[in-house]
Amino acid sequence: MAGSIGSAFAASVEVLLVARVVLGVAVGIASYTAPLYLSEMASENVRGKMISMYQLMVTLGIVLAFLSDTAFSYSGNWRAMLGVLALPAVILIILVVFLPNSPRWLAEKGRHIEAEEVLRMLRDTSEKARDELNEIRESLKLKQGGWALFKINRNVRRAVFLGMLLQAMQQFTGMNIIMYYAPRIFKMAGLPLLNSR
């Protein structure tokens, strides 16, 4: 929120750059923490769907940002274009207050009773909640293995390799290039957009 408000009210290029860096760091943190939180809260049978839905919503957000930017580009009001980013941030800040802590995080801090209470809210039965809490405890013990676990466990190496491969493949799709050149692409397609140079 500070980055978008700072961008909208920037009095100089330097202030605008600092505000954009703050905004970029905030987006980076959210891009890491949101799917992590979802994966820790979702049950095993819907976890993949939940993370896929998260990515779909990110893509939808990009489309909405382009539409919003297009609407503002006709008036030339770049301050409003950058300031409107504060609206989703305010909504997120308000709603995140009502979210429970992650059961994994609670267990990691030794707050096992609270972790079980959160799991009971999220799972069908108390038995499933207890079983999942036991799995979380076991995984936290394995976490202490760190690099040694990576070296000796083939499944861990495979999962890390696949994760890295997916990230690389995502970059190879050229999405960032398409996003950067989207105004020119739209203009070449015959859409009359302002500021598409």
PDB file of N, CA and C in Angstrom, residues 89-165:
ATOM      1  N   ALA A  89      -4.716  -3.540  -1.887  1.00  0.00           N
ATOM      2  CA  ALA A  89      -3.862  -3.653  -0.702  1.00  0.00           C
ATOM      3  C   ALA A  89      -4.656  -3.394   0.573  1.00  0.00           C
ATOM      4  N   VAL A  90      -5.514  -2.395   0.554  1.00  0.00           N
ATOM      5  CA  VAL A  90      -6.348  -2.085   1.727  1.00  0.00           C
ATOM      6  C   VAL A  90      -7.292  -3.248   2.019  1.00  0.00           C
ATOM      7  N   ILE A  91      -7.909  -3.787   0.983  1.00  0.00           N
ATOM      8  CA  ILE A  91      -8.812  -4.932   1.163  1.00  0.00           C
ATOM      9  C   ILE A  91      -8.052  -6.115   1.752  1.00  0.00           C
ATOM     10  N   LEU A  92      -6.854  -6.375   1.236  1.00  0.00           N
ATOM     11  CA  LEU A  92      -6.034  -7.479   1.738  1.00  0.00           C
ATOM     12  C   LEU A  92      -5.673  -7.269   3.205  1.00  0.00           C
ATOM     13  N   ILE A  93      -5.256  -6.069   3.553  1.00  0.00           N
ATOM     14  CA  ILE A  93      -4.872  -5.780   4.941  1.00  0.00           C
ATOM     15  C   ILE A  93      -6.057  -5.990   5.883  1.00  0.00           C
ATOM     16  N   ILE A  94      -7.242  -5.567   5.472  1.00  0.00           N
ATOM     17  CA  ILE A  94      -8.431  -5.730   6.318  1.00  0.00           C
ATOM     18  C   ILE A  94      -8.785  -7.208   6.477  1.00  0.00           C
ATOM     19  N   LEU A  95      -8.786  -7.950   5.374  1.00  0.00           N
ATOM     20  CA  LEU A  95      -9.216  -9.348   5.428  1.00  0.00           C
ATOM     21  C   LEU A  95      -8.192 -10.275   6.079  1.00  0.00           C
ATOM     22  N   VAL A  96      -6.910  -9.965   5.939  1.00  0.00           N
ATOM     23  CA  VAL A  96      -5.886 -10.860   6.472  1.00  0.00           C
ATOM     24  C   VAL A  96      -5.922 -10.907   8.002  1.00  0.00           C
ATOM     25  N   VAL A  97      -6.482  -9.881   8.617  1.00  0.00           N
ATOM     26  CA  VAL A  97      -6.609  -9.849  10.080  1.00  0.00           C
ATOM     27  C   VAL A  97      -7.484 -11.007  10.568  1.00  0.00           C
ATOM     28  N   PHE A  98      -8.442 -11.422   9.756  1.00  0.00           N
ATOM     29  CA  PHE A  98      -9.386 -12.460  10.163  1.00  0.00           C
ATOM     30  C   PHE A  98      -8.903 -13.876   9.847  1.00  0.00           C
ATOM     31  N   LEU A  99      -7.762 -14.007   9.188  1.00  0.00           N
ATOM     32  CA  LEU A  99      -7.252 -15.330   8.838  1.00  0.00           C
ATOM     33  C   LEU A  99      -6.577 -15.980  10.041  1.00  0.00           C
ATOM     34  N   PRO A 100      -6.787 -17.282  10.234  1.00  0.00           N
ATOM     35  CA  PRO A 100      -6.088 -17.957  11.335  1.00  0.00           C
ATOM     36  C   PRO A 100      -4.619 -18.174  10.983  1.00  0.00           C
ATOM     37  N   ASN A 101      -3.807 -18.333  12.013  1.00  0.00           N
ATOM     38  CA  ASN A 101      -2.406 -18.664  11.776  1.00  0.00           C
ATOM     39  C   ASN A 101      -2.303 -20.047  11.152  1.00  0.00           C
ATOM     40  N   SER A 102      -1.259 -20.254  10.405  1.00  0.00           N
ATOM     41  CA  SER A 102      -1.018 -21.551   9.783  1.00  0.00           C
ATOM     42  C   SER A 102      -0.737 -22.593  10.864  1.00  0.00           C
ATOM     43  N   PRO A 103      -1.364 -23.779  10.771  1.00  0.00           N
ATOM     44  CA  PRO A 103      -1.105 -24.814  11.775  1.00  0.00           C
ATOM     45  C   PRO A 103       0.364 -25.246  11.785  1.00  0.00           C
ATOM     46  N   ARG A 104       0.985 -25.233  10.624  1.00  0.00           N
ATOM     47  CA  ARG A 104       2.411 -25.592  10.558  1.00  0.00           C
ATOM     48  C   ARG A 104       3.257 -24.565  11.312  1.00  0.00           C
ATOM     49  N   TRP A 105       2.963 -23.290  11.107  1.00  0.00           N
ATOM     50  CA  TRP A 105       3.700 -22.240  11.805  1.00  0.00           C
ATOM     51  C   TRP A 105       3.488 -22.353  13.311  1.00  0.00           C
ATOM     52  N   LEU A 106       2.230 -22.589  13.716  1.00  0.00           N
ATOM     53  CA  LEU A 106       1.933 -22.734  15.142  1.00  0.00           C
ATOM     54  C   LEU A 106       2.688 -23.920  15.738  1.00  0.00           C
ATOM     55  N   ALA A 107       2.706 -25.043  15.017  1.00  0.00           N
ATOM     56  CA  ALA A 107       3.420 -26.225  15.507  1.00  0.00           C
ATOM     57  C   ALA A 107       4.917 -25.961  15.584  1.00  0.00           C
ATOM     58  N   GLU A 108       5.435 -25.232  14.620  1.00  0.00           N
ATOM     59  CA  GLU A 108       6.861 -24.904  14.614  1.00  0.00           C
ATOM     60  C   GLU A 108       7.236 -24.051  15.828  1.00  0.00           C
ATOM     61  N   LYS A 109       6.297 -23.236  16.294  1.00  0.00           N
ATOM     62  CA  LYS A 109       6.523 -22.382  17.467  1.00  0.00           C
ATOM     63  C   LYS A 109       6.172 -23.103  18.769  1.00  0.00           C
ATOM     64  N   GLY A 110       5.802 -24.390  18.687  1.00  0.00           N
ATOM     65  CA  GLY A 110       5.470 -25.157  19.881  1.00  0.00           C
ATOM     66  C   GLY A 110       4.056 -24.944  20.382  1.00  0.00           C
ATOM     67  N   ARG A 111       3.216 -24.308  19.603  1.00  0.00           N
ATOM     68  CA  ARG A 111       1.831 -24.014  19.997  1.00  0.00           C
ATOM     69  C   ARG A 111       0.901 -25.080  19.396  1.00  0.00           C
ATOM     70  N   HIS A 112       1.076 -26.321  19.858  1.00  0.00           N
ATOM     71  CA  HIS A 112       0.394 -27.471  19.262  1.00  0.00           C
ATOM     72  C   HIS A 112      -1.116 -27.466  19.503  1.00  0.00           C
ATOM     73  N   ILE A 113      -1.551 -26.979  20.644  1.00  0.00           N
ATOM     74  CA  ILE A 113      -2.992 -26.942  20.930  1.00  0.00           C
ATOM     75  C   ILE A 113      -3.692 -25.995  19.958  1.00  0.00           C
ATOM     76  N   GLU A 114      -3.098 -24.812  19.749  1.00  0.00           N
ATOM     77  CA  GLU A 114      -3.674 -23.858  18.795  1.00  0.00           C
ATOM     78  C   GLU A 114      -3.652 -24.422  17.375  1.00  0.00           C
ATOM     79  N   ALA A 115      -2.570 -25.124  17.041  1.00  0.00           N
ATOM     80  CA  ALA A 115      -2.467 -25.728  15.708  1.00  0.00           C
ATOM     81  C   ALA A 115      -3.588 -26.737  15.496  1.00  0.00           C
ATOM     82  N   GLU A 116      -3.866 -27.535  16.524  1.00  0.00           N
ATOM     83  CA  GLU A 116      -4.942 -28.522  16.409  1.00  0.00           C
ATOM     84  C   GLU A 116      -6.307 -27.842  16.303  1.00  0.00           C
ATOM     85  N   GLU A 117      -6.503 -26.735  17.016  1.00  0.00           N
ATOM     86  CA  GLU A 117      -7.774 -26.000  16.928  1.00  0.00           C
ATOM     87  C   GLU A 117      -7.999 -25.467  15.511  1.00  0.00           C
ATOM     88  N   VAL A 118      -6.948 -24.925  14.905  1.00  0.00           N
ATOM     89  CA  VAL A 118      -7.062 -24.423  13.531  1.00  0.00           C
ATOM     90  C   VAL A 118      -7.374 -25.574  12.586  1.00  0.00           C
ATOM     91  N   LEU A 119      -6.697 -26.690  12.766  1.00  0.00           N
ATOM     92  CA  LEU A 119      -6.945 -27.847  11.896  1.00  0.00           C
ATOM     93  C   LEU A 119      -8.362 -28.382  12.071  1.00  0.00           C
ATOM     94  N   ARG A 120      -8.901 -28.329  13.278  1.00  0.00           N
ATOM     95  CA  ARG A 120     -10.286 -28.771  13.498  1.00  0.00           C
ATOM     96  C   ARG A 120     -11.272 -27.882  12.749  1.00  0.00           C
ATOM     97  N   MET A 121     -10.955 -26.582  12.661  1.00  0.00           N
ATOM     98  CA  MET A 121     -11.826 -25.673  11.901  1.00  0.00           C
ATOM     99  C   MET A 121     -11.785 -26.007  10.408  1.00  0.00           C
ATOM    100  N   LEU A 122     -10.646 -26.484   9.941  1.00  0.00           N
ATOM    101  CA  LEU A 122     -10.435 -26.676   8.508  1.00  0.00           C
ATOM    102  C   LEU A 122     -10.741 -28.090   8.013  1.00  0.00           C
ATOM    103  N   ARG A 123     -10.737 -29.066   8.887  1.00  0.00           N
ATOM    104  CA  ARG A 123     -10.907 -30.457   8.474  1.00  0.00           C
ATOM    105  C   ARG A 123     -12.269 -30.992   8.901  1.00  0.00           C
ATOM    106  N   ASP A 124     -12.662 -32.101   8.276  1.00  0.00           N
ATOM    107  CA  ASP A 124     -13.982 -32.687   8.525  1.00  0.00           C
ATOM    108  C   ASP A 124     -14.140 -33.218   9.946  1.00  0.00           C
ATOM    109  N   THR A 125     -13.101 -33.887  10.443  1.00  0.00           N
ATOM    110  CA  THR A 125     -13.206 -34.534  11.750  1.00  0.00           C
ATOM    111  C   THR A 125     -12.004 -34.182  12.617  1.00  0.00           C
ATOM    112  N   SER A 126     -12.179 -34.370  13.923  1.00  0.00           N
ATOM    113  CA  SER A 126     -11.076 -34.142  14.863  1.00  0.00           C
ATOM    114  C   SER A 126      -9.953 -35.138  14.631  1.00  0.00           C
ATOM    115  N   GLU A 127     -10.333 -36.344  14.202  1.00  0.00           N
ATOM    116  CA  GLU A 127      -9.325 -37.374  13.939  1.00  0.00           C
ATOM    117  C   GLU A 127      -8.401 -36.952  12.795  1.00  0.00           C
ATOM    118  N   LYS A 128      -8.985 -36.398  11.729  1.00  0.00           N
ATOM    119  CA  LYS A 128      -8.163 -35.913  10.614  1.00  0.00           C
ATOM    120  C   LYS A 128      -7.247 -34.782  11.068  1.00  0.00           C
ATOM    121  N   ALA A 129      -7.761 -33.932  11.933  1.00  0.00           N
ATOM    122  CA  ALA A 129      -6.956 -32.821  12.446  1.00  0.00           C
ATOM    123  C   ALA A 129      -5.767 -33.339  13.246  1.00  0.00           C
ATOM    124  N   ARG A 130      -6.009 -34.329  14.126  1.00  0.00           N
ATOM    125  CA  ARG A 130      -4.914 -34.897  14.921  1.00  0.00           C
ATOM    126  C   ARG A 130      -3.899 -35.597  14.032  1.00  0.00           C
ATOM    127  N   ASP A 131      -4.390 -36.358  13.045  1.00  0.00           N
ATOM    128  CA  ASP A 131      -3.476 -37.058  12.132  1.00  0.00           C
ATOM    129  C   ASP A 131      -2.599 -36.069  11.371  1.00  0.00           C
ATOM    130  N   GLU A 132      -3.216 -35.000  10.892  1.00  0.00           N
ATOM    131  CA  GLU A 132      -2.439 -34.015  10.137  1.00  0.00           C
ATOM    132  C   GLU A 132      -1.441 -33.293  11.037  1.00  0.00           C
ATOM    133  N   LEU A 133      -1.825 -33.031  12.273  1.00  0.00           N
ATOM    134  CA  LEU A 133      -0.890 -32.395  13.199  1.00  0.00           C
ATOM    135  C   LEU A 133       0.309 -33.304  13.447  1.00  0.00           C
ATOM    136  N   ASN A 134       0.064 -34.604  13.567  1.00  0.00           N
ATOM    137  CA  ASN A 134       1.176 -35.548  13.730  1.00  0.00           C
ATOM    138  C   ASN A 134       2.079 -35.545  12.497  1.00  0.00           C
ATOM    139  N   GLU A 135       1.477 -35.469  11.304  1.00  0.00           N
ATOM    140  CA  GLU A 135       2.278 -35.386  10.074  1.00  0.00           C
ATOM    141  C   GLU A 135       3.114 -34.110  10.053  1.00  0.00           C
ATOM    142  N   ILE A 136       2.521 -33.019  10.494  1.00  0.00           N
ATOM    143  CA  ILE A 136       3.254 -31.743  10.542  1.00  0.00           C
ATOM    144  C   ILE A 136       4.435 -31.859  11.494  1.00  0.00           C
ATOM    145  N   ARG A 137       4.211 -32.469  12.657  1.00  0.00           N
ATOM    146  CA  ARG A 137       5.308 -32.647  13.623  1.00  0.00           C
ATOM    147  C   ARG A 137       6.436 -33.477  13.021  1.00  0.00           C
ATOM    148  N   GLU A 138       6.067 -34.542  12.318  1.00  0.00           N
ATOM    149  CA  GLU A 138       7.088 -35.385  11.679  1.00  0.00           C
ATOM    150  C   GLU A 138       7.852 -34.615  10.610  1.00  0.00           C
ATOM    151  N   SER A 139       7.139 -33.836   9.816  1.00  0.00           N
ATOM    152  CA  SER A 139       7.812 -33.075   8.758  1.00  0.00           C
ATOM    153  C   SER A 139       8.730 -32.007   9.349  1.00  0.00           C
ATOM    154  N   LEU A 140       8.355 -31.460  10.503  1.00  0.00           N
ATOM    155  CA  LEU A 140       9.222 -30.476  11.155  1.00  0.00           C
ATOM    156  C   LEU A 140      10.499 -31.130  11.671  1.00  0.00           C
ATOM    157  N   LYS A 141      10.396 -32.384  12.104  1.00  0.00           N
ATOM    158  CA  LYS A 141      11.609 -33.114  12.508  1.00  0.00           C
ATOM    159  C   LYS A 141      12.521 -33.329  11.309  1.00  0.00           C
ATOM    160  N   LEU A 142      11.921 -33.670  10.159  1.00  0.00           N
ATOM    161  CA  LEU A 142      12.713 -33.873   8.944  1.00  0.00           C
ATOM    162  C   LEU A 142      13.351 -32.576   8.470  1.00  0.00           C
ATOM    163  N   LYS A 143      12.679 -31.468   8.734  1.00  0.00           N
ATOM    164  CA  LYS A 143      13.191 -30.163   8.308  1.00  0.00           C
ATOM    165  C   LYS A 143      14.558 -29.887   8.916  1.00  0.00           C
ATOM    166  N   GLN A 144      14.793 -30.424  10.101  1.00  0.00           N
ATOM    167  CA  GLN A 144      16.072 -30.211  10.758  1.00  0.00           C
ATOM    168  C   GLN A 144      17.207 -30.871   9.987  1.00  0.00           C
ATOM    169  N   GLY A 145      16.881 -31.827   9.112  1.00  0.00           N
ATOM    170  CA  GLY A 145      17.904 -32.500   8.311  1.00  0.00           C
ATOM    171  C   GLY A 145      18.538 -31.588   7.283  1.00  0.00           C
ATOM    172  N   GLY A 146      17.794 -30.608   6.773  1.00  0.00           N
ATOM    173  CA  GLY A 146      18.314 -29.616   5.834  1.00  0.00           C
ATOM    174  C   GLY A 146      18.985 -30.211   4.615  1.00  0.00           C
ATOM    175  N   TRP A 147      20.210 -29.752   4.343  1.00  0.00           N
ATOM    176  CA  TRP A 147      20.945 -30.190   3.153  1.00  0.00           C
ATOM    177  C   TRP A 147      21.268 -31.675   3.188  1.00  0.00           C
ATOM    178  N   ALA A 148      21.439 -32.229   4.386  1.00  0.00           N
ATOM    179  CA  ALA A 148      21.728 -33.661   4.475  1.00  0.00           C
ATOM    180  C   ALA A 148      20.569 -34.462   3.897  1.00  0.00           C
ATOM    181  N   LEU A 149      19.351 -34.032   4.184  1.00  0.00           N
ATOM    182  CA  LEU A 149      18.170 -34.700   3.642  1.00  0.00           C
ATOM    183  C   LEU A 149      18.141 -34.580   2.124  1.00  0.00           C
ATOM    184  N   PHE A 150      18.534 -33.412   1.614  1.00  0.00           N
ATOM    185  CA  PHE A 150      18.584 -33.194   0.167  1.00  0.00           C
ATOM    186  C   PHE A 150      19.585 -34.140  -0.483  1.00  0.00           C
ATOM    187  N   LYS A 151      20.700 -34.361   0.176  1.00  0.00           N
ATOM    188  CA  LYS A 151      21.759 -35.204  -0.391  1.00  0.00           C
ATOM    189  C   LYS A 151      21.383 -36.683  -0.386  1.00  0.00           C
ATOM    190  N   ILE A 152      20.699 -37.130   0.667  1.00  0.00           N
ATOM    191  CA  ILE A 152      20.451 -38.566   0.778  1.00  0.00           C
ATOM    192  C   ILE A 152      19.086 -39.006   0.258  1.00  0.00           C
ATOM    193  N   ASN A 153      18.141 -38.100   0.160  1.00  0.00           N
ATOM    194  CA  ASN A 153      16.781 -38.480  -0.212  1.00  0.00           C
ATOM    195  C   ASN A 153      16.508 -38.132  -1.673  1.00  0.00           C
ATOM    196  N   ARG A 154      16.326 -39.144  -2.471  1.00  0.00           N
ATOM    197  CA  ARG A 154      16.097 -38.962  -3.906  1.00  0.00           C
ATOM    198  C   ARG A 154      14.792 -38.208  -4.184  1.00  0.00           C
ATOM    199  N   ASN A 155      13.763 -38.475  -3.389  1.00  0.00           N
ATOM    200  CA  ASN A 155      12.473 -37.805  -3.593  1.00  0.00           C
ATOM    201  C   ASN A 155      12.573 -36.301  -3.364  1.00  0.00           C
ATOM    202  N   VAL A 156      13.358 -35.897  -2.375  1.00  0.00           N
ATOM    203  CA  VAL A 156      13.538 -34.470  -2.111  1.00  0.00           C
ATOM    204  C   VAL A 156      14.268 -33.824  -3.280  1.00  0.00           C
ATOM    205  N   ARG A 157      15.325 -34.473  -3.758  1.00  0.00           N
ATOM    206  CA  ARG A 157      16.063 -33.935  -4.917  1.00  0.00           C
ATOM    207  C   ARG A 157      15.147 -33.808  -6.120  1.00  0.00           C
ATOM    208  N   ARG A 158      14.320 -34.814  -6.335  1.00  0.00           N
ATOM    209  CA  ARG A 158      13.406 -34.803  -7.483  1.00  0.00           C
ATOM    210  C   ARG A 158      12.406 -33.649  -7.367  1.00  0.00           C
ATOM    211  N   ALA A 159      11.844 -33.460  -6.174  1.00  0.00           N
ATOM    212  CA  ALA A 159      10.872 -32.379  -5.971  1.00  0.00           C
ATOM    213  C   ALA A 159      11.519 -31.010  -6.188  1.00  0.00           C
ATOM    214  N   VAL A 160      12.728 -30.827  -5.676  1.00  0.00           N
ATOM    215  CA  VAL A 160      13.429 -29.550  -5.858  1.00  0.00           C
ATOM    216  C   VAL A 160      13.736 -29.328  -7.335  1.00  0.00           C
ATOM    217  N   PHE A 161      14.204 -30.374  -8.006  1.00  0.00           N
ATOM    218  CA  PHE A 161      14.515 -30.252  -9.432  1.00  0.00           C
ATOM    219  C   PHE A 161      13.261 -29.897 -10.236  1.00  0.00           C
ATOM    220  N   LEU A 162      12.147 -30.574  -9.951  1.00  0.00           N
ATOM    221  CA  LEU A 162      10.904 -30.281 -10.673  1.00  0.00           C
ATOM    222  C   LEU A 162      10.422 -28.858 -10.403  1.00  0.00           C
ATOM    223  N   GLY A 163      10.556 -28.404  -9.164  1.00  0.00           N
ATOM    224  CA  GLY A 163      10.177 -27.030  -8.839  1.00  0.00           C
ATOM    225  C   GLY A 163      11.014 -26.021  -9.604  1.00  0.00           C
ATOM    226  N   MET A 164      12.316 -26.268  -9.672  1.00  0.00           N
ATOM    227  CA  MET A 164      13.200 -25.370 -10.421  1.00  0.00           C
ATOM    228  C   MET A 164      12.885 -25.420 -11.911  1.00  0.00           C
ATOM    229  N   LEU A 165      12.601 -26.606 -12.414  1.00  0.00           N
ATOM    230  CA  LEU A 165      12.274 -26.764 -13.832  1.00  0.00           C
ATOM    231  C   LEU A 165      10.984 -26.017 -14.176  1.00  0.00           C
TER     232      LEU A 165
END
